[in-house]
Each structure stands twice: as structure tokens, then as C-alpha cells.
Short mmCIF file of C-alpha atoms in Angstrom, two decimals:
data_model
loop_
_atom_site.label_atom_id
_atom_site.label_comp_id
_atom_site.label_asym_id
_atom_site.label_seq_id
_atom_site.Cartn_x
_atom_site.Cartn_y
_atom_site.Cartn_z
CA UNK A 1 -57.31 -64.19 -23.50
CA UNK A 2 -55.26 -62.89 -26.20
CA UNK A 3 -57.69 -60.23 -27.12
CA UNK A 4 -58.08 -59.46 -23.45
CA UNK A 5 -54.34 -59.31 -23.11
CA UNK A 6 -54.22 -57.34 -26.24
CA UNK A 7 -56.88 -55.11 -24.92
CA UNK A 8 -55.25 -55.01 -21.53
CA UNK A 9 -51.97 -54.27 -23.20
CA UNK A 10 -53.69 -51.82 -25.39
CA UNK A 11 -55.70 -50.29 -22.61
CA UNK A 12 -53.08 -50.44 -19.91
CA UNK A 13 -50.94 -47.77 -21.37
CA UNK A 14 -53.96 -45.55 -21.21
CA UNK A 15 -54.36 -46.42 -17.55
CA UNK A 16 -58.03 -47.55 -17.98
CA UNK A 17 -59.02 -51.15 -17.29
CA UNK A 18 -62.42 -52.60 -18.14
CA UNK A 19 -64.42 -54.77 -15.74
CA UNK A 20 -63.08 -57.84 -14.04
CA UNK A 21 -60.97 -58.76 -11.07
CA UNK A 22 -58.11 -59.36 -13.26
CA UNK A 23 -58.79 -56.12 -14.82
CA UNK A 24 -59.18 -54.71 -11.38
CA UNK A 25 -55.92 -56.18 -10.32
CA UNK A 26 -54.47 -54.97 -13.46
CA UNK A 27 -56.08 -51.68 -12.72
CA UNK A 28 -54.67 -51.74 -9.25
CA UNK A 29 -51.33 -52.74 -10.57
CA UNK A 30 -51.56 -50.19 -13.19
CA UNK A 31 -52.80 -47.76 -10.66
CA UNK A 32 -49.92 -48.61 -8.43
CA UNK A 33 -47.58 -48.31 -11.28
CA UNK A 34 -49.36 -45.27 -12.38
CA UNK A 35 -49.22 -43.86 -8.91
CA UNK A 36 -45.66 -44.96 -8.74
CA UNK A 37 -45.04 -43.35 -12.04
CA UNK A 38 -47.06 -40.43 -10.91
CA UNK A 39 -44.99 -40.22 -7.77
CA UNK A 40 -41.95 -40.63 -9.89
CA UNK A 41 -43.27 -38.05 -12.20
CA UNK A 42 -44.18 -35.95 -9.23
CA UNK A 43 -40.72 -36.54 -8.02
CA UNK A 44 -39.44 -35.58 -11.35
CA UNK A 45 -41.84 -32.75 -11.49
CA UNK A 46 -40.92 -31.79 -8.02
CA UNK A 47 -37.35 -32.17 -8.94
CA UNK A 48 -38.14 -30.43 -12.12
CA UNK A 49 -40.06 -27.91 -10.11
CA UNK A 50 -37.13 -27.81 -7.82
CA UNK A 51 -34.87 -27.24 -10.71
CA UNK A 52 -37.31 -24.78 -12.14
CA UNK A 53 -37.69 -23.22 -8.79
CA UNK A 54 -33.97 -23.21 -8.43
CA UNK A 55 -33.75 -21.73 -11.87
CA UNK A 56 -36.49 -19.32 -11.10
CA UNK A 57 -34.86 -18.63 -7.79
CA UNK A 58 -31.60 -18.40 -9.62
CA UNK A 59 -33.24 -16.13 -12.08
CA UNK A 60 -34.83 -14.28 -9.23
CA UNK A 61 -31.51 -14.22 -7.50
CA UNK A 62 -30.07 -13.08 -10.76
CA UNK A 63 -32.66 -10.34 -10.92
CA UNK A 64 -32.00 -9.46 -7.31
CA UNK A 65 -28.33 -9.62 -8.04
CA UNK A 66 -28.88 -7.44 -11.04
CA UNK A 67 -31.08 -5.27 -8.88
CA UNK A 68 -28.33 -5.13 -6.33
CA UNK A 69 -25.91 -4.30 -9.08
CA UNK A 70 -28.29 -1.65 -10.33
CA UNK A 71 -28.82 -0.41 -6.80
CA UNK A 72 -25.10 -0.43 -6.38
CA UNK A 73 -24.78 1.57 -9.54
CA UNK A 74 -27.50 3.85 -8.32
CA UNK A 75 -25.70 4.22 -5.03
CA UNK A 76 -22.51 4.88 -6.91
CA UNK A 77 -24.35 7.41 -9.06
CA UNK A 78 -25.81 9.07 -5.99
CA UNK A 79 -22.38 9.09 -4.40
CA UNK A 80 -20.91 10.55 -7.57
CA UNK A 81 -23.65 13.17 -7.59
CA UNK A 82 -22.88 13.98 -3.97
CA UNK A 83 -19.19 14.23 -4.74
CA UNK A 84 -20.01 16.37 -7.77
CA UNK A 85 -22.12 18.69 -5.60
CA UNK A 86 -19.27 19.03 -3.13
CA UNK A 87 -16.87 19.73 -5.96
CA UNK A 88 -19.24 22.36 -7.37
CA UNK A 89 -19.65 23.92 -3.92
CA UNK A 90 -15.87 24.07 -3.46
CA UNK A 91 -15.44 25.53 -6.92
CA UNK A 92 -18.11 28.13 -6.16
CA UNK A 93 -16.30 29.14 -2.96
CA UNK A 94 -13.01 29.40 -4.85
CA UNK A 95 -14.62 31.63 -7.47
CA UNK A 96 -16.26 33.74 -4.77
CA UNK A 97 -12.95 34.27 -2.97
CA UNK A 98 -11.11 35.14 -6.18
CA UNK A 99 -13.81 37.49 -7.46
CA UNK A 100 -14.27 39.24 -4.13
CA UNK A 101 -10.50 39.71 -3.78
CA UNK A 102 -10.37 41.22 -7.27
CA UNK A 103 -13.26 43.56 -6.45
CA UNK A 104 -11.77 44.54 -3.08
CA UNK A 105 -8.33 45.35 -4.47
CA UNK A 106 -9.75 46.87 -7.64
CA UNK A 107 -12.07 49.23 -5.79
CA UNK A 108 -9.21 50.19 -3.48
CA UNK A 109 -7.26 51.13 -6.62
CA UNK A 110 -10.23 53.19 -7.82
CA UNK A 111 -10.07 55.18 -4.57
CA UNK A 112 -6.28 55.48 -4.75
CA UNK A 113 -6.44 56.93 -8.27
CA UNK A 114 -9.29 59.28 -7.40
CA UNK A 115 -7.22 60.87 -4.64
CA UNK A 116 -3.73 60.52 -6.11
CA UNK A 117 -3.62 64.09 -7.50
CA UNK A 118 -4.75 65.58 -4.20
CA UNK A 119 -1.80 63.89 -2.49
CA UNK A 120 0.54 65.66 -4.91
CA UNK A 121 -1.23 69.03 -4.67
CA UNK A 122 0.92 70.50 -1.84
CA UNK A 123 4.07 69.76 -3.84
CA UNK A 124 2.57 71.22 -7.00
CA UNK A 125 1.57 74.37 -5.13
CA UNK A 126 4.99 74.70 -3.54
CA UNK A 127 6.66 74.30 -6.94
CA UNK A 128 4.38 76.97 -8.46
CA UNK A 129 3.02 74.56 -11.06
CA UNK A 130 -0.58 75.29 -10.04
CA UNK A 131 -2.50 77.91 -8.13
CA UNK A 132 -5.28 77.50 -5.62
CA UNK A 133 -7.86 78.42 -8.26
CA UNK A 134 -6.42 75.84 -10.67
CA UNK A 135 -6.62 73.16 -8.00
CA UNK A 136 -10.27 74.06 -7.44
CA UNK A 137 -11.05 73.81 -11.16
CA UNK A 138 -9.31 70.43 -11.44
CA UNK A 139 -11.18 69.10 -8.41
CA UNK A 140 -14.53 70.42 -9.65
CA UNK A 141 -14.03 68.82 -13.08
CA UNK A 142 -13.40 65.47 -11.45
CA UNK A 143 -16.34 65.71 -9.03
CA UNK A 144 -18.85 66.78 -11.66
CA UNK A 145 -17.79 63.99 -14.03
CA UNK A 146 -17.91 61.53 -11.13
CA UNK A 147 -21.43 62.60 -10.18
CA UNK A 148 -22.70 62.05 -13.73
CA UNK A 149 -20.89 58.76 -14.26
CA UNK A 150 -22.23 57.27 -11.02
CA UNK A 151 -25.69 57.24 -12.52
CA UNK A 152 -24.58 56.26 -16.01
CA UNK A 153 -22.43 53.48 -14.59
CA UNK A 154 -25.44 51.90 -12.92
CA UNK A 155 -27.44 51.96 -16.13
CA UNK A 156 -24.53 50.58 -18.16
CA UNK A 157 -23.93 47.75 -15.66
CA UNK A 158 -27.44 46.48 -16.45
CA UNK A 159 -26.79 46.62 -20.19
CA UNK A 160 -23.23 45.33 -20.60
CA UNK A 161 -20.83 43.01 -18.82
CA UNK A 162 -20.09 44.19 -15.28
CA UNK A 163 -16.68 42.52 -15.56
CA UNK A 164 -15.80 44.58 -18.65
CA UNK A 165 -17.21 47.76 -17.14
CA UNK A 166 -15.25 47.36 -13.90
CA UNK A 167 -12.00 46.55 -15.72
CA UNK A 168 -12.46 49.29 -18.33
CA UNK A 169 -13.12 51.94 -15.67
CA UNK A 170 -10.03 50.91 -13.75
CA UNK A 171 -7.98 50.89 -16.94
CA UNK A 172 -9.23 54.35 -17.99
CA UNK A 173 -8.66 55.78 -14.52
CA UNK A 174 -5.11 54.41 -14.39
CA UNK A 175 -4.34 55.71 -17.88
CA UNK A 176 -5.61 59.20 -16.97
CA UNK A 177 -3.41 59.18 -13.86
CA UNK A 178 -0.35 58.14 -15.86
CA UNK A 179 -0.93 60.87 -18.42
CA UNK A 180 -1.44 63.39 -15.60
CA UNK A 181 2.10 62.63 -14.43
CA UNK A 182 3.54 63.24 -17.90
CA UNK A 183 2.46 66.88 -18.35
CA UNK A 184 2.53 70.19 -16.48
CA UNK A 185 -0.27 71.95 -18.36
CA UNK A 186 -3.13 72.87 -15.95
CA UNK A 187 -5.76 72.74 -18.70
CA UNK A 188 -4.68 69.23 -19.68
CA UNK A 189 -4.76 68.27 -16.01
CA UNK A 190 -8.36 69.49 -15.74
CA UNK A 191 -9.39 67.43 -18.78
CA UNK A 192 -7.53 64.32 -17.59
CA UNK A 193 -9.01 64.57 -14.12
CA UNK A 194 -12.48 64.90 -15.60
CA UNK A 195 -11.77 61.67 -17.50
CA UNK A 196 -10.57 60.11 -14.26
CA UNK A 197 -13.75 61.18 -12.49
CA UNK A 198 -15.88 59.80 -15.29
CA UNK A 199 -14.03 56.47 -15.13
CA UNK A 200 -14.63 56.28 -11.38
CA UNK A 201 -18.36 55.87 -11.94
CA UNK A 202 -17.77 52.42 -13.45
CA UNK A 203 -16.52 51.03 -10.16
CA UNK A 204 -19.23 50.68 -7.57
CA UNK A 205 -22.21 49.84 -9.85
CA UNK A 206 -20.18 46.95 -11.24
CA UNK A 207 -19.33 45.82 -7.73
CA UNK A 208 -23.00 45.89 -6.73
CA UNK A 209 -23.99 43.87 -9.79
CA UNK A 210 -21.31 41.22 -9.26
CA UNK A 211 -22.00 40.92 -5.54
CA UNK A 212 -25.67 40.29 -6.27
CA UNK A 213 -24.80 37.61 -8.81
CA UNK A 214 -22.18 35.75 -6.79
CA UNK A 215 -23.29 35.93 -3.17
CA UNK A 216 -26.33 34.70 -1.29
CA UNK A 217 -28.89 37.28 -0.15
CA UNK A 218 -28.46 35.93 3.38
CA UNK A 219 -24.85 37.22 3.41
CA UNK A 220 -25.19 40.04 0.91
CA UNK A 221 -25.08 42.80 3.53
CA UNK A 222 -21.90 41.42 5.06
CA UNK A 223 -20.03 41.22 1.77
CA UNK A 224 -21.33 44.68 0.79
CA UNK A 225 -20.00 46.22 4.01
CA UNK A 226 -16.62 44.51 3.73
CA UNK A 227 -16.25 45.64 0.12
CA UNK A 228 -17.16 49.20 1.11
CA UNK A 229 -14.35 49.04 3.67
CA UNK A 230 -11.85 48.66 0.81
CA UNK A 231 -12.30 52.37 0.05
CA UNK A 232 -11.68 53.25 3.69
CA UNK A 233 -8.60 51.04 3.80
CA UNK A 234 -7.24 52.63 0.66
CA UNK A 235 -7.97 56.11 1.99
CA UNK A 236 -6.07 55.23 5.16
CA UNK A 237 -2.96 53.66 3.63
CA UNK A 238 -2.55 55.54 0.35
CA UNK A 239 -1.60 58.94 1.90
CA UNK A 240 1.38 57.36 3.67
CA UNK A 241 2.42 55.51 0.52
CA UNK A 242 2.06 58.62 -1.62
CA UNK A 243 3.98 60.75 0.87
CA UNK A 244 6.85 58.26 0.91
CA UNK A 245 7.07 58.13 -2.89
CA UNK A 246 6.80 61.92 -3.25
CA UNK A 247 9.55 62.50 -0.70
CA UNK A 248 11.79 59.85 -2.25
CA UNK A 249 11.11 60.24 -5.98
CA UNK A 250 8.88 63.28 -6.58
CA UNK A 251 5.20 63.94 -7.25
CA UNK A 252 5.30 62.52 -10.76
CA UNK A 253 6.52 59.13 -9.54
CA UNK A 254 3.64 58.98 -7.08
CA UNK A 255 1.07 59.30 -9.87
CA UNK A 256 2.99 56.90 -12.10
CA UNK A 257 2.88 54.28 -9.36
CA UNK A 258 -0.86 54.80 -8.77
CA UNK A 259 -1.58 54.56 -12.49
CA UNK A 260 0.52 51.43 -13.03
CA UNK A 261 -1.05 49.66 -10.06
CA UNK A 262 -4.48 50.37 -11.51
CA UNK A 263 -3.50 49.12 -14.97
CA UNK A 264 -2.15 45.88 -13.53
CA UNK A 265 -5.23 45.47 -11.37
CA UNK A 266 -7.48 46.09 -14.39
CA UNK A 267 -5.84 43.21 -16.26
CA UNK A 268 -6.06 40.98 -13.18
CA UNK A 269 -9.75 41.82 -12.74
CA UNK A 270 -10.43 41.10 -16.41
CA UNK A 271 -8.85 37.67 -16.09
CA UNK A 272 -10.32 36.82 -12.68
CA UNK A 273 -13.89 38.11 -12.63
CA UNK A 274 -16.72 36.12 -14.20
CA UNK A 275 -20.05 37.87 -14.75
CA UNK A 276 -22.33 35.03 -13.72
CA UNK A 277 -21.90 31.63 -11.98
CA UNK A 278 -23.75 29.99 -14.88
CA UNK A 279 -20.94 31.00 -17.22
CA UNK A 280 -18.62 28.86 -15.05
CA UNK A 281 -21.15 25.98 -14.93
CA UNK A 282 -21.75 26.64 -11.25
CA UNK A 283 -25.00 26.89 -9.28
CA UNK A 284 -26.17 30.41 -8.60
CA UNK A 285 -26.09 31.27 -4.87
CA UNK A 286 -28.43 34.19 -5.45
CA UNK A 287 -32.20 34.01 -5.56
CA UNK A 288 -33.67 34.10 -9.08
CA UNK A 289 -34.60 37.75 -9.06
CA UNK A 290 -35.02 39.23 -12.51
CA UNK A 291 -35.29 42.89 -11.49
CA UNK A 292 -31.87 44.62 -11.49
CA UNK A 293 -30.76 46.73 -8.50
CA UNK A 294 -27.76 48.66 -9.93
CA UNK A 295 -29.73 51.73 -11.14
CA UNK A 296 -31.16 52.21 -7.66
CA UNK A 297 -27.69 51.96 -6.11
CA UNK A 298 -26.28 54.44 -8.61
CA UNK A 299 -29.14 56.84 -7.92
CA UNK A 300 -28.31 56.63 -4.21
CA UNK A 301 -24.65 57.40 -4.90
CA UNK A 302 -25.58 60.34 -7.13
CA UNK A 303 -28.04 61.65 -4.56
CA UNK A 304 -25.39 61.23 -1.88
CA UNK A 305 -22.97 63.38 -3.85
CA UNK A 306 -25.40 66.27 -4.16
CA UNK A 307 -26.78 65.69 -0.65
CA UNK A 308 -23.33 66.20 0.87
CA UNK A 309 -22.90 69.48 -1.02
CA UNK A 310 -26.44 70.62 -0.20
CA UNK A 311 -25.94 69.87 3.49
CA UNK A 312 -22.88 72.10 3.68
CA UNK A 313 -24.50 74.98 1.78
CA UNK A 314 -27.76 74.81 3.75
CA UNK A 315 -26.12 74.68 7.15
CA UNK A 316 -23.88 77.65 6.34
CA UNK A 317 -26.77 79.81 5.17
CA UNK A 318 -29.23 78.77 7.88
CA UNK A 319 -26.65 79.12 10.65
CA UNK A 320 -25.91 82.70 9.56
CA UNK A 321 -29.58 83.71 9.62
CA UNK A 322 -31.25 81.64 12.35
CA UNK A 323 -30.37 82.17 15.99
CA UNK A 324 -31.48 79.35 18.26
CA UNK A 325 -30.14 77.80 21.43
CA UNK A 326 -28.98 74.74 19.57
CA UNK A 327 -26.57 73.71 16.89
CA UNK A 328 -28.34 74.67 13.68
CA UNK A 329 -26.27 72.22 11.65
CA UNK A 330 -27.55 69.33 13.75
CA UNK A 331 -31.12 70.52 13.31
CA UNK A 332 -30.58 70.41 9.55
CA UNK A 333 -29.17 66.91 9.99
CA UNK A 334 -32.35 65.96 11.84
CA UNK A 335 -34.40 67.26 8.91
CA UNK A 336 -32.32 65.16 6.52
CA UNK A 337 -32.92 62.11 8.71
CA UNK A 338 -36.66 62.71 8.70
CA UNK A 339 -36.50 62.73 4.91
CA UNK A 340 -34.52 59.48 5.09
CA UNK A 341 -37.18 57.94 7.30
CA UNK A 342 -39.86 58.95 4.79
CA UNK A 343 -37.82 57.49 1.93
CA UNK A 344 -37.44 54.19 3.78
CA UNK A 345 -41.21 54.12 4.34
CA UNK A 346 -41.85 54.62 0.63
CA UNK A 347 -39.31 51.93 -0.19
CA UNK A 348 -41.01 49.50 2.20
CA UNK A 349 -44.69 50.08 1.58
CA UNK A 350 -45.24 52.16 -1.54
CA UNK A 351 -42.90 50.85 -4.22
CA UNK A 352 -43.84 47.61 -5.96
CA UNK A 353 -42.20 45.49 -8.68
CA UNK A 354 -44.47 47.29 -11.14
CA UNK A 355 -43.20 50.74 -10.12
CA UNK A 356 -41.52 52.84 -12.79
CA UNK A 357 -37.74 52.71 -12.85
CA UNK A 358 -37.71 56.51 -12.85
CA UNK A 359 -39.70 56.57 -9.62
CA UNK A 360 -37.46 53.92 -8.05
CA UNK A 361 -34.35 55.88 -9.03
CA UNK A 362 -35.91 59.05 -7.64
CA UNK A 363 -36.50 57.38 -4.28
CA UNK A 364 -32.91 56.13 -4.36
CA UNK A 365 -31.62 59.65 -5.02
CA UNK A 366 -33.64 61.04 -2.10
CA UNK A 367 -32.39 58.30 0.19
CA UNK A 368 -28.79 58.87 -0.89
CA UNK A 369 -29.04 62.62 -0.33
CA UNK A 370 -30.73 62.23 3.06
CA UNK A 371 -28.16 59.70 4.25
CA UNK A 372 -24.95 61.31 3.00
CA UNK A 373 -26.05 64.80 4.02
CA UNK A 374 -25.97 64.07 7.78
CA UNK A 375 -22.62 62.30 7.38
CA UNK A 376 -21.08 65.54 6.11
CA UNK A 377 -22.80 67.55 8.84
CA UNK A 378 -21.57 65.29 11.64
CA UNK A 379 -17.99 65.71 10.46
CA UNK A 380 -18.39 69.51 10.39
CA UNK A 381 -19.99 69.61 13.83
CA UNK A 382 -17.27 67.41 15.30
CA UNK A 383 -14.57 69.74 14.00
CA UNK A 384 -16.40 72.90 15.16
CA UNK A 385 -17.30 71.64 18.62
CA UNK A 386 -13.72 71.22 19.82
CA UNK A 387 -10.66 73.49 19.91
CA UNK A 388 -8.49 73.50 16.82
CA UNK A 389 -5.80 71.32 18.39
CA UNK A 390 -8.42 68.59 19.13
CA UNK A 391 -10.54 68.83 15.99
CA UNK A 392 -8.72 65.94 14.34
CA UNK A 393 -9.32 63.70 17.34
CA UNK A 394 -12.99 64.66 17.43
CA UNK A 395 -13.41 63.87 13.76
CA UNK A 396 -11.62 60.56 14.29
CA UNK A 397 -14.16 59.57 16.94
CA UNK A 398 -17.04 60.41 14.61
CA UNK A 399 -15.41 58.40 11.82
CA UNK A 400 -14.95 55.50 14.24
CA UNK A 401 -18.66 55.58 15.05
CA UNK A 402 -19.42 55.54 11.30
CA UNK A 403 -17.20 52.50 10.82
CA UNK A 404 -18.91 50.72 13.72
CA UNK A 405 -22.23 51.44 12.05
CA UNK A 406 -20.91 50.02 8.78
CA UNK A 407 -19.90 46.83 10.56
CA UNK A 408 -23.30 46.56 12.24
CA UNK A 409 -24.95 47.06 8.86
CA UNK A 410 -23.34 43.84 7.66
CA UNK A 411 -23.74 40.56 9.48
CA UNK A 412 -26.19 41.72 12.22
CA UNK A 413 -28.61 43.16 9.66
CA UNK A 414 -28.33 40.03 7.54
CA UNK A 415 -29.37 38.04 10.62
CA UNK A 416 -32.33 40.36 11.11
CA UNK A 417 -33.24 39.88 7.45
CA UNK A 418 -33.11 36.12 7.87
CA UNK A 419 -35.57 36.26 10.78
CA UNK A 420 -37.85 39.17 9.82
CA UNK A 421 -37.20 39.52 6.06
CA UNK A 422 -35.80 42.66 4.43
CA UNK A 423 -38.98 44.57 5.17
CA UNK A 424 -38.18 44.02 8.83
CA UNK A 425 -34.72 45.48 8.23
CA UNK A 426 -36.24 48.57 6.62
CA UNK A 427 -38.65 48.96 9.55
CA UNK A 428 -35.72 48.71 11.98
CA UNK A 429 -33.81 51.36 10.01
CA UNK A 430 -36.86 53.62 10.04
CA UNK A 431 -37.10 53.30 13.81
CA UNK A 432 -33.39 54.02 14.30
CA UNK A 433 -33.49 57.02 11.95
CA UNK A 434 -36.57 58.47 13.61
CA UNK A 435 -35.04 57.91 17.06
CA UNK A 436 -31.84 59.72 16.03
CA UNK A 437 -33.77 62.70 14.69
CA UNK A 438 -35.90 62.78 17.84
CA UNK A 439 -32.79 62.66 20.02
CA UNK A 440 -31.32 65.69 18.24
CA UNK A 441 -34.53 67.71 18.45
CA UNK A 442 -35.27 66.94 22.12
CA UNK A 443 -31.74 67.58 23.43
CA UNK A 444 -30.80 71.04 22.13
CA UNK A 445 -28.80 71.94 25.24
CA UNK A 446 -26.42 69.05 24.59
CA UNK A 447 -25.31 70.43 21.25
CA UNK A 448 -25.16 74.19 21.77
CA UNK A 449 -22.20 75.51 19.83
CA UNK A 450 -19.22 77.20 21.43
CA UNK A 451 -20.14 80.42 19.67
CA UNK A 452 -23.64 80.34 21.18
CA UNK A 453 -22.15 79.89 24.64
CA UNK A 454 -19.93 82.90 24.18
CA UNK A 455 -22.88 84.98 22.96
#
């Protein structure tokens, strides 16, 4: 018994009972206990599992909580990024407004300085300080220097800071105007006005470069047209301002005022303008186009200068030799517009990014000449087609039509570009140019000159 008990005691803890009822009962008991213990253990395990599960759930909840915290941080980061984008967008708009204002006022000062001596010319002639020939020499010196610097300004704007070029040109122009007011030597005036004309060429190429950097291509035409209007606004208001100053304080004071305004504006432009949005840590609103456009624009301006002169010379010579039942000047304008149409075609379908810069500039010069030539002719025809006492009104109507065209060249054309691309814009311009030339050629009786009627 004792050994059995010993065995049973010894075996029982192992949960194995040898043969026998007693052993069986013991086994059952042990089994019961074991099952009980097992249940208890299961209970414990379950409780343990529960605690583990609760821990794991807690851990999981902790992970989820951490995940939620991380997600919250991510949401906060996204929100901060959104706020940062809005801040950047607002900063970009502020820079755009400031830079465009500086360009608008600065280019208006360029125009004011360019014409400031001509406003004082009647007074200088009346005082005997200059003669008509001297005035012509001074004007020619300025125009020739201006024609050369228009092209050089475009090239320089691609090589150096447009901000520095714009400010330096305005500074040099203002300084030349101030010095002009301090002397009465005609030779010095001619030299100073050549310097003024040379400084003028720094203006528009810099404007074109900065507009391209700071404004979206979708709105580029609109901003271009509005900036161009600054010259018209200056040309409208500056004669009245100059006349008031000349009457009140003399011709010298008028030039002093124009020069000082330009010097102040040059400093303001230097402090306000930034060459590139990246320099201000701002996103660029322009498309990443590597090829510069300023040389082409300068070539157009240079071609326009010579085209306007050529148009006047050609129409005078042809009108004196050719007798037709039509206005010869308008026929010459139609020829210029045909050349413009051809230039637009080359620009649309012939030129490629691999084209030589010399070829591109040549096309720009042809386009500038063929566009500015008709502008000069239309003004001449408007003045000739009406009696002398109505010539000013006639010219005003033509100028109004030109301003309407400038407005239409802004936002409406940018909308066309958005729908049809810029090639579509060029095709539209070709069609309009060809239609205008065709209208002139097919309606000769509508533009017969007064002289032809008398003959």
C-alpha cells in the first residue's frame, strides 16, 4: 500500500495512474483535478490571454493611438504644407504686384525722359538757344542711339541682371536729362541726348525678361499689353505736366523734374525688383523654358524703328511717281502687311528650337518692320484724308483703334492661346493680317485721296 501510495503520490503529480480501480478512481480524481486545474489554468490562461489580449489590444490600441497621433501629425503637416502653399502664393502675388508697379512706373519714366527735351523745344526755339537744324541733329542723335541700344539691350538682358539693367538705364537716362538742363551748349545737348537714347534701350528688353520670369504664360499677353500702355499713359499726361512746369518755372525746371523723377524711380526699381522668383524662395509661375526671348523682342523693336522710317520714305517716293485710283500709301501698307503675314508663317512653321539665333532675330526684325510700318502709314493717311482743322480728330480715331487692338491683344488672345495654343494665336494673326491687306487691295475706291479726286 505504501509503495502504491508512494507510487500514486509519485505518479499522481505526473497525472498518470497505473492499472486498478483505485488507480482509476485516482486517475479520475486526478483527471478531475487535472481538468479542474486545467480549467483553472485555462481560466488563468484565458485570463492571462485576456490580460495578454488586453495588453496586446492595449498595445494595439497604443499603436493605433500612436498611429492616430502620427496621422494627426501627418494631418497637421499636410495642413501646415497647405498653409505654407497659401502663404507662398500670397507672397508671390505681392511680389508680382510690386514688381509690375515698378516696371509700369519705371517704363513711364523712360518715356517721359525720352520726350522731355521735345516738350522744351518750342521755348528753346523762341529764346534763340537752338535752331531748327540743331533740333534735328539732337533728335537724330537720340534716335540713332536708341535704335542701336534696343538690340544691344536685348542681348545684355540675357547676359546680366534684368533688374540692374532696367535700373541702370533709368538712372543714366535721368542723369542725362538733368545735365541737359544745366547747359546751353547745342553740341553738349546732342551728346547728352545720344546718351539718353542709348539708355532708353535698356528699358523694354528688361521688362520683357522680367515679365517672362514672374508671370504665367496664360496671362503673359495681358500683362504685356498693360505694361505697354504705360508708355501711352506717360505720353498722354507728360505734355500737360511739362507745359505747366515750363510756364511756371521755365524749360530748365521741366527737365530737372523729369530727371529727378527718373533717378528716384531707378532707386525704387533697384530695391523692389527681383530677377527671379527662385531668388525670393518662391515658386516660378512661368513654364520651365530655357530658351530666352529678349533678343527676338529687341530685334522686333529695332526692325520697327527702321520700318517706320522706311514706310514714310517709300510712300513719299512711290506716291510721287505712281498714279493710281487709290491711296498709294495704303497700298504700301498692304505690302507691309503681306510681309508680316509671311513672317508670322515662318515663325509658326519654319523656325524650331534648333534655329540659329541670328535667323530668329532676323525674323523678328522683319516682323517689327512690317508691323510698325503700317502704323506710321495709317497715321499719315488719317491726317491727309481730312481737312487741316479735323486732322487731329482723325488721327485720334486711328489711335483709338490702335489702343482697342492693344487691349484685344491681351486677355482675349491669352484665352485663345489657352484653347488653341500659341500656334493657334499665330494662325489667327495671320488670318487677320491677310484679311486686312485683302480689304485694302479690293476696296481702292474707299481710300482715294482728296488730291486724286481733285485731279
